[in-house]
mmCIF file of C-alpha atoms in Angstrom:
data_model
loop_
_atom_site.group_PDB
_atom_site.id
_atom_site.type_symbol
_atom_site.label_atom_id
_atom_site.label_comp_id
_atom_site.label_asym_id
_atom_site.label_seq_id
_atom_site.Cartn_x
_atom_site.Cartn_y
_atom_site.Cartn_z
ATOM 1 C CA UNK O 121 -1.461 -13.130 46.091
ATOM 2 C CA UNK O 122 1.939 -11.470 47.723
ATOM 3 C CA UNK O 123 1.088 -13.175 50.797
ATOM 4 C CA UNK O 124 0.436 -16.811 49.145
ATOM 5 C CA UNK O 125 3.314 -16.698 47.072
ATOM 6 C CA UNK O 126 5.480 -15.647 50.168
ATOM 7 C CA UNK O 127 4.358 -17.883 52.248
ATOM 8 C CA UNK O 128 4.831 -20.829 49.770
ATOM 9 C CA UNK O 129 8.291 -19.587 48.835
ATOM 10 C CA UNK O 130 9.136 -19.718 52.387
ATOM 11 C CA UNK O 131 8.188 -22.880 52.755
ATOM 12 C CA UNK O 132 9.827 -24.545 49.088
ATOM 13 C CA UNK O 133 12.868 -22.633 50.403
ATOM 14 C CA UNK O 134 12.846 -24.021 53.936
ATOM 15 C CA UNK O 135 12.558 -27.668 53.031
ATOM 16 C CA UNK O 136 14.548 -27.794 50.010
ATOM 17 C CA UNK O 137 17.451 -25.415 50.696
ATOM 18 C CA UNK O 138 17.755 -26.178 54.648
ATOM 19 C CA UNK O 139 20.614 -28.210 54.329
ATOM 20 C CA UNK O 140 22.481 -26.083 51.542
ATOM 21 C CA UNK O 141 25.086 -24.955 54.195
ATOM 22 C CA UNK O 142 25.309 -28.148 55.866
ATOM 23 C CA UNK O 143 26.782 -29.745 52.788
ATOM 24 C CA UNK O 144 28.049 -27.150 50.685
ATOM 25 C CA UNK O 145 30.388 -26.422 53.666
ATOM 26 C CA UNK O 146 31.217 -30.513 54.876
ATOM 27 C CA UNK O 147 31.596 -31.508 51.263
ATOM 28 C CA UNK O 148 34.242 -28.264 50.526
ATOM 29 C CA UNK O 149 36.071 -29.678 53.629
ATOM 30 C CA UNK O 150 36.054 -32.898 53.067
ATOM 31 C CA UNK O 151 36.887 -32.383 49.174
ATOM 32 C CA UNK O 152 40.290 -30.717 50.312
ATOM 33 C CA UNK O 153 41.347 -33.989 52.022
ATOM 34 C CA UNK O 154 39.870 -35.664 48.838
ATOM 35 C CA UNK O 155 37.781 -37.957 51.025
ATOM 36 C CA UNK O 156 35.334 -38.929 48.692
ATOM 37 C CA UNK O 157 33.565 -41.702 50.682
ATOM 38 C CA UNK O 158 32.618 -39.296 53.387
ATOM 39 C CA UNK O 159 31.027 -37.120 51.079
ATOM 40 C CA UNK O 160 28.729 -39.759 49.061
ATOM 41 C CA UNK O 161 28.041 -40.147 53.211
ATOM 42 C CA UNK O 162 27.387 -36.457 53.591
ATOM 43 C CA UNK O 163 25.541 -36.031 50.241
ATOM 44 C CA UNK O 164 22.961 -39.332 51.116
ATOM 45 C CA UNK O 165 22.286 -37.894 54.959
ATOM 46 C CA UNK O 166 21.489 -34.466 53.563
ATOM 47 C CA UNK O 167 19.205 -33.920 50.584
ATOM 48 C CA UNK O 168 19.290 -30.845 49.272
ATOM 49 C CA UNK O 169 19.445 -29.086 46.178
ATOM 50 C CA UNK O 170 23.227 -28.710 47.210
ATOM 51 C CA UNK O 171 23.639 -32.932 47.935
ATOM 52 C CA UNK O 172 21.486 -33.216 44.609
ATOM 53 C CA UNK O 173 24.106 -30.969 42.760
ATOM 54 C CA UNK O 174 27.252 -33.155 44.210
ATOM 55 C CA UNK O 175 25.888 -36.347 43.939
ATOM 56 C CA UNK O 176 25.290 -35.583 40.276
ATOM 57 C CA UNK O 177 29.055 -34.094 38.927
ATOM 58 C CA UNK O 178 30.585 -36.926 41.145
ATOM 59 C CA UNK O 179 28.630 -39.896 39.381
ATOM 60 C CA UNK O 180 29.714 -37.937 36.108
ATOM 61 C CA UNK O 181 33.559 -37.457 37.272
ATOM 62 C CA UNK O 182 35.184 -39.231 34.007
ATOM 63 C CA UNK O 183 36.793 -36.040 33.107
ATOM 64 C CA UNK O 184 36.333 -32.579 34.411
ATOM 65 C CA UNK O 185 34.316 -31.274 31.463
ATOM 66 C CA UNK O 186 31.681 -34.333 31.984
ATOM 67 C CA UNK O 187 31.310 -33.245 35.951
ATOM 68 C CA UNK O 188 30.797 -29.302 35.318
ATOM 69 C CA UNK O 189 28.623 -30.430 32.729
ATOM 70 C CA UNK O 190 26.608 -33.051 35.416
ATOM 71 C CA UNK O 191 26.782 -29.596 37.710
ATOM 72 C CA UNK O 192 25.448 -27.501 34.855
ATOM 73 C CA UNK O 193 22.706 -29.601 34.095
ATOM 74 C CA UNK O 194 21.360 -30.553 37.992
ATOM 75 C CA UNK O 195 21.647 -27.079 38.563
ATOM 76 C CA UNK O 196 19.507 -26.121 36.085
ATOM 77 C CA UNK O 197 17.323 -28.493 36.888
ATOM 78 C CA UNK O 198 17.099 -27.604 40.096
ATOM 79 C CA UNK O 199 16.756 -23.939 40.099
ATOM 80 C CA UNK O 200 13.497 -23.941 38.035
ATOM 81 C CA UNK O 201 12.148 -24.838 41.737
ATOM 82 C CA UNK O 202 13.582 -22.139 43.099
ATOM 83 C CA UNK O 203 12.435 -19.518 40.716
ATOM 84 C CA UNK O 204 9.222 -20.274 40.950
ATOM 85 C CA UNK O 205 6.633 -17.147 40.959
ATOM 86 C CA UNK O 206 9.073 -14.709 40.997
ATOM 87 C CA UNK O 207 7.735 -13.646 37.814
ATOM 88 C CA UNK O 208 4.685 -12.579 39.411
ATOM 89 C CA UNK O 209 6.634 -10.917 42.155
ATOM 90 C CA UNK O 210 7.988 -8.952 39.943
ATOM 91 C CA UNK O 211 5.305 -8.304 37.522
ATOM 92 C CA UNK O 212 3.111 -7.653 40.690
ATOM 93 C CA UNK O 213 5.868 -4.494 41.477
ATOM 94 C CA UNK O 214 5.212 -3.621 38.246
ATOM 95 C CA UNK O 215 1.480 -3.244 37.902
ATOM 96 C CA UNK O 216 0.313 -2.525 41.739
ATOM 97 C CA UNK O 217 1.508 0.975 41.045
ATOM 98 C CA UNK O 218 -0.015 1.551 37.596
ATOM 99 C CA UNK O 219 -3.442 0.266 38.896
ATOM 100 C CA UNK O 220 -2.875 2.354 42.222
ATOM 101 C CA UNK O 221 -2.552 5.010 39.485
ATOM 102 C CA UNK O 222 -5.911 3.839 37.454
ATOM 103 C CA UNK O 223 -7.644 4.074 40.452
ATOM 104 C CA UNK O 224 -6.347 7.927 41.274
ATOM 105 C CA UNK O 225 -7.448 8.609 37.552
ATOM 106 C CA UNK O 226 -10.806 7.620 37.466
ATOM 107 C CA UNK O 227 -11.253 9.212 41.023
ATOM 108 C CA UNK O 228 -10.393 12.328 40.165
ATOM 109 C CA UNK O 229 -12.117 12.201 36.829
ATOM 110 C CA UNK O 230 -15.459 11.165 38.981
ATOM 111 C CA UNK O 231 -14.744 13.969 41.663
ATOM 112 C CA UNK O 232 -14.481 16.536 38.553
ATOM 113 C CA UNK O 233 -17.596 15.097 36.870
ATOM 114 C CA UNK O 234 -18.919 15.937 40.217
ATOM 115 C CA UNK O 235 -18.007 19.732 40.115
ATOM 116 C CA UNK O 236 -19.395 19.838 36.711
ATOM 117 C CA UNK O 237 -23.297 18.765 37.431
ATOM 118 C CA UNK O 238 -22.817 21.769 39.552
ATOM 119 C CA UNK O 239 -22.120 20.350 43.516
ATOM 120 C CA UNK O 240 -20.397 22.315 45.754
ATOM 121 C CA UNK O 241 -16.656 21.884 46.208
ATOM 122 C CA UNK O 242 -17.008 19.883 49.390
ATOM 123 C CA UNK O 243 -18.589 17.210 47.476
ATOM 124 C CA UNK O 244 -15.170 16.270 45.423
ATOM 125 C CA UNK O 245 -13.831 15.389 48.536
ATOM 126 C CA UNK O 246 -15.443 11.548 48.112
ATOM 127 C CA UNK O 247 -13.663 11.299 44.478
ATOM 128 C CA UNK O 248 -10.643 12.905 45.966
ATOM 129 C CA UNK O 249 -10.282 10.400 48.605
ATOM 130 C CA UNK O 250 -10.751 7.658 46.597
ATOM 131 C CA UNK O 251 -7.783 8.319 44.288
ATOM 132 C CA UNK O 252 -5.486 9.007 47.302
ATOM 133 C CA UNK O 253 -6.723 5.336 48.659
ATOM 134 C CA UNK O 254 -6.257 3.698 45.277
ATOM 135 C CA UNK O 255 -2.712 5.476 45.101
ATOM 136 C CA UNK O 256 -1.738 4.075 48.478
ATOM 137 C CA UNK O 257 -3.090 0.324 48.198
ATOM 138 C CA UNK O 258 -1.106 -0.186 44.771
ATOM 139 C CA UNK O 259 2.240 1.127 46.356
ATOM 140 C CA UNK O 260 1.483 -1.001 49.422
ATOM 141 C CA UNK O 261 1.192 -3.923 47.240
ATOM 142 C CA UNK O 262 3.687 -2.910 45.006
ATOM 143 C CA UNK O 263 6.226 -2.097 47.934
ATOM 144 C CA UNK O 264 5.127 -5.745 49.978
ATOM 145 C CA UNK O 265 5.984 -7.596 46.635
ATOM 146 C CA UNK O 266 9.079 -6.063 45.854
ATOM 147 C CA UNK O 267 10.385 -7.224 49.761
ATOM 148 C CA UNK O 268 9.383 -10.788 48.973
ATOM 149 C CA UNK O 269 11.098 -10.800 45.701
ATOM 150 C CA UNK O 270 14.141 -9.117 47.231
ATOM 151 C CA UNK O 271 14.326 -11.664 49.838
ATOM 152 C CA UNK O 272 13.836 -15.035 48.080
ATOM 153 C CA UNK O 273 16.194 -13.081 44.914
ATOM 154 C CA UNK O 274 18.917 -12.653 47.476
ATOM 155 C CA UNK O 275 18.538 -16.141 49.118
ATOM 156 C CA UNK O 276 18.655 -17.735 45.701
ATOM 157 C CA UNK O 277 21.602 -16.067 44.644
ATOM 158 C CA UNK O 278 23.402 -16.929 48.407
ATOM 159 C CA UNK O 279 22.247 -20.871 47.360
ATOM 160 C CA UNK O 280 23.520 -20.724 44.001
ATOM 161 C CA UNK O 281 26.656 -18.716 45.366
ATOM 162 C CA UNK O 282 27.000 -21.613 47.803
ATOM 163 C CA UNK O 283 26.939 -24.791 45.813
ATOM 164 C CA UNK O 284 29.180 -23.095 42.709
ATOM 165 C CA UNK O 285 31.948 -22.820 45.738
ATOM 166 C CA UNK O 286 31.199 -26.589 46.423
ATOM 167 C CA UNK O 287 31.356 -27.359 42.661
ATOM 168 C CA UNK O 288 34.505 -25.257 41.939
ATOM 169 C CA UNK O 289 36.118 -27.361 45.271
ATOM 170 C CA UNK O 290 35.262 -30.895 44.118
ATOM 171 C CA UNK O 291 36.306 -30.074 40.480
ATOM 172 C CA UNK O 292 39.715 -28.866 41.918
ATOM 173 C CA UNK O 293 40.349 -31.792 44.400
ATOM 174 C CA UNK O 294 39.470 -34.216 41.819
ATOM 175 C CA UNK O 295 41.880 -32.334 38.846
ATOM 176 C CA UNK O 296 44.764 -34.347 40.305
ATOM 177 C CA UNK O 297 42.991 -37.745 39.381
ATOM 178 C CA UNK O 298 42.560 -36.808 35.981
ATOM 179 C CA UNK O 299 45.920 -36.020 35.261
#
């Protein structure tokens, strides 16, 4: 399941945030020489969550409070894409370790069941090892979930980092016209 949802998240985050930097970073440029036309050109040759975001405060520019509001509201329309299964990442770093743990419990209740019908001590060694191999596949899990949920966490919060710059740079260049 970590795999699959990596591997998807890699790919949502590939082909909808590619061009994040491209515009966040043209459209902050351009917004300082207040060159709206090459923006709307920018914004239309790049879709992106980031030309998504832009085109939707700048079709709301009335008054400031109607664009961060048009920002607000694409953004959080927006993000629900990007947050996708990270639930089960982190639910999956959460339980891995607990069933790792089941699995060390009923091995060492089996290998002590053993010693009870009267076996010799070498034959615990079967329960023993299969505690210690439970143990170690729900940390591997756990540990391989927690990367992936690092990774796409941290490039989320670079994105959203990102495009609030671009936001707080078109609201300021177009301040002037609504004075």
């Amino acid at each position: 399941m970590v795999i699959a949802i990596a591997a998807e998240r890699a790919f949502y985050y590939h082909k909808y945030a590619g061009k994040t930097f491209v515009v966040t970073h043209a459209v902050n440029e351009l917004a300082k020489l207040q060159n709206w036309a090459e923006i709307d050109k920018v914004i239309k040759e790049n879709p992106s969550i980031a030309s998504r975001i832009a085109e939707a405060g700048l079709h709301n520019a009335s008054s400031e409070e109607a664009m961060k509001t048009a920002f607000a509201d694409q953004m959080g329309v927006d993000a629900v894409g990007f947050r996708k299964y990270m639930d089960y990442l982190s639910a999956t770093v959460t339980i891995s370790p607990l069933l790792g743990l089941l699995g060390t419990v009923t091995g060492m209740i089996g290998s002590f069941s053993i010693l009870d019908s009267g076996a010799g001590a070498s034959a615990i060694t079967g329960g023993v090892g299969e505690a210690l191999i439970a143990t170690a596949s729900g940390l591997c899990v756990a540990i391989m979930a927690f990367i992936v949920y690092t990774v796409f966490s941290h490039r989320l919060d670079a994105i959203i980092n990102q495009i609030e710059n671009m936001c707080v740079s078109i609201v300021s260049a177009k301040r002037e016209g609504w004075k």
